[in-house]
Short mmCIF file of C-alpha atoms in Angstrom, two decimals:
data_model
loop_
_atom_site.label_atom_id
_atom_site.label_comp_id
_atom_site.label_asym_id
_atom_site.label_seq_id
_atom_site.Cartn_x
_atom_site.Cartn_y
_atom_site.Cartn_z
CA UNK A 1 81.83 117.19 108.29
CA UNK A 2 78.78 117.24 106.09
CA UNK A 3 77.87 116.99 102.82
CA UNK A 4 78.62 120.35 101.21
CA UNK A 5 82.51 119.48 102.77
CA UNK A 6 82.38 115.77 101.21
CA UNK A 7 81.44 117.02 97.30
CA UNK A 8 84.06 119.93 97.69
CA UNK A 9 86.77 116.80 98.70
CA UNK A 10 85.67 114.45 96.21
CA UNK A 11 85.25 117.44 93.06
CA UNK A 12 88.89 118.33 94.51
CA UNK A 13 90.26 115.02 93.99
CA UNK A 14 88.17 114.30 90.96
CA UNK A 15 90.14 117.49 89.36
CA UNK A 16 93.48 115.97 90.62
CA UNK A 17 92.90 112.69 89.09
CA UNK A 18 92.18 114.44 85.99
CA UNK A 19 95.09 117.22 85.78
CA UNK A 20 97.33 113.87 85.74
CA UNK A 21 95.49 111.84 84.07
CA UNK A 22 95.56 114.53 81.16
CA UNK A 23 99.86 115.60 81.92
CA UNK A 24 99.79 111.42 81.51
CA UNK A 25 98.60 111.53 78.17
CA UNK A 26 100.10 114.04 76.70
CA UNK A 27 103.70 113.42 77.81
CA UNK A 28 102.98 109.73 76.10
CA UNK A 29 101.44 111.75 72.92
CA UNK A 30 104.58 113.78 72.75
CA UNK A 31 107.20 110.45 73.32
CA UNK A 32 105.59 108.78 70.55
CA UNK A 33 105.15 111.82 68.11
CA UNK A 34 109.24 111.71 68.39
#
């Protein structure tokens, strides 16, 4: 397990965190649109 496998896990779950981070905000845009 070296580096190059360590950046590729932490990018992965850096992209995660952001996918729902993003779905998050703009289900709470949409509820408050209505």
């Amino acid at each position: 397990f070296g580096y190059g496998a360590a950046l590729v896990v932490v990018t992965f779950l850096l992209l995660v965190l952001a996918v729902a981070i993003t779905a998050f905000w703009l289900s709470k845009v949409r509820a408050s649109n209505r």
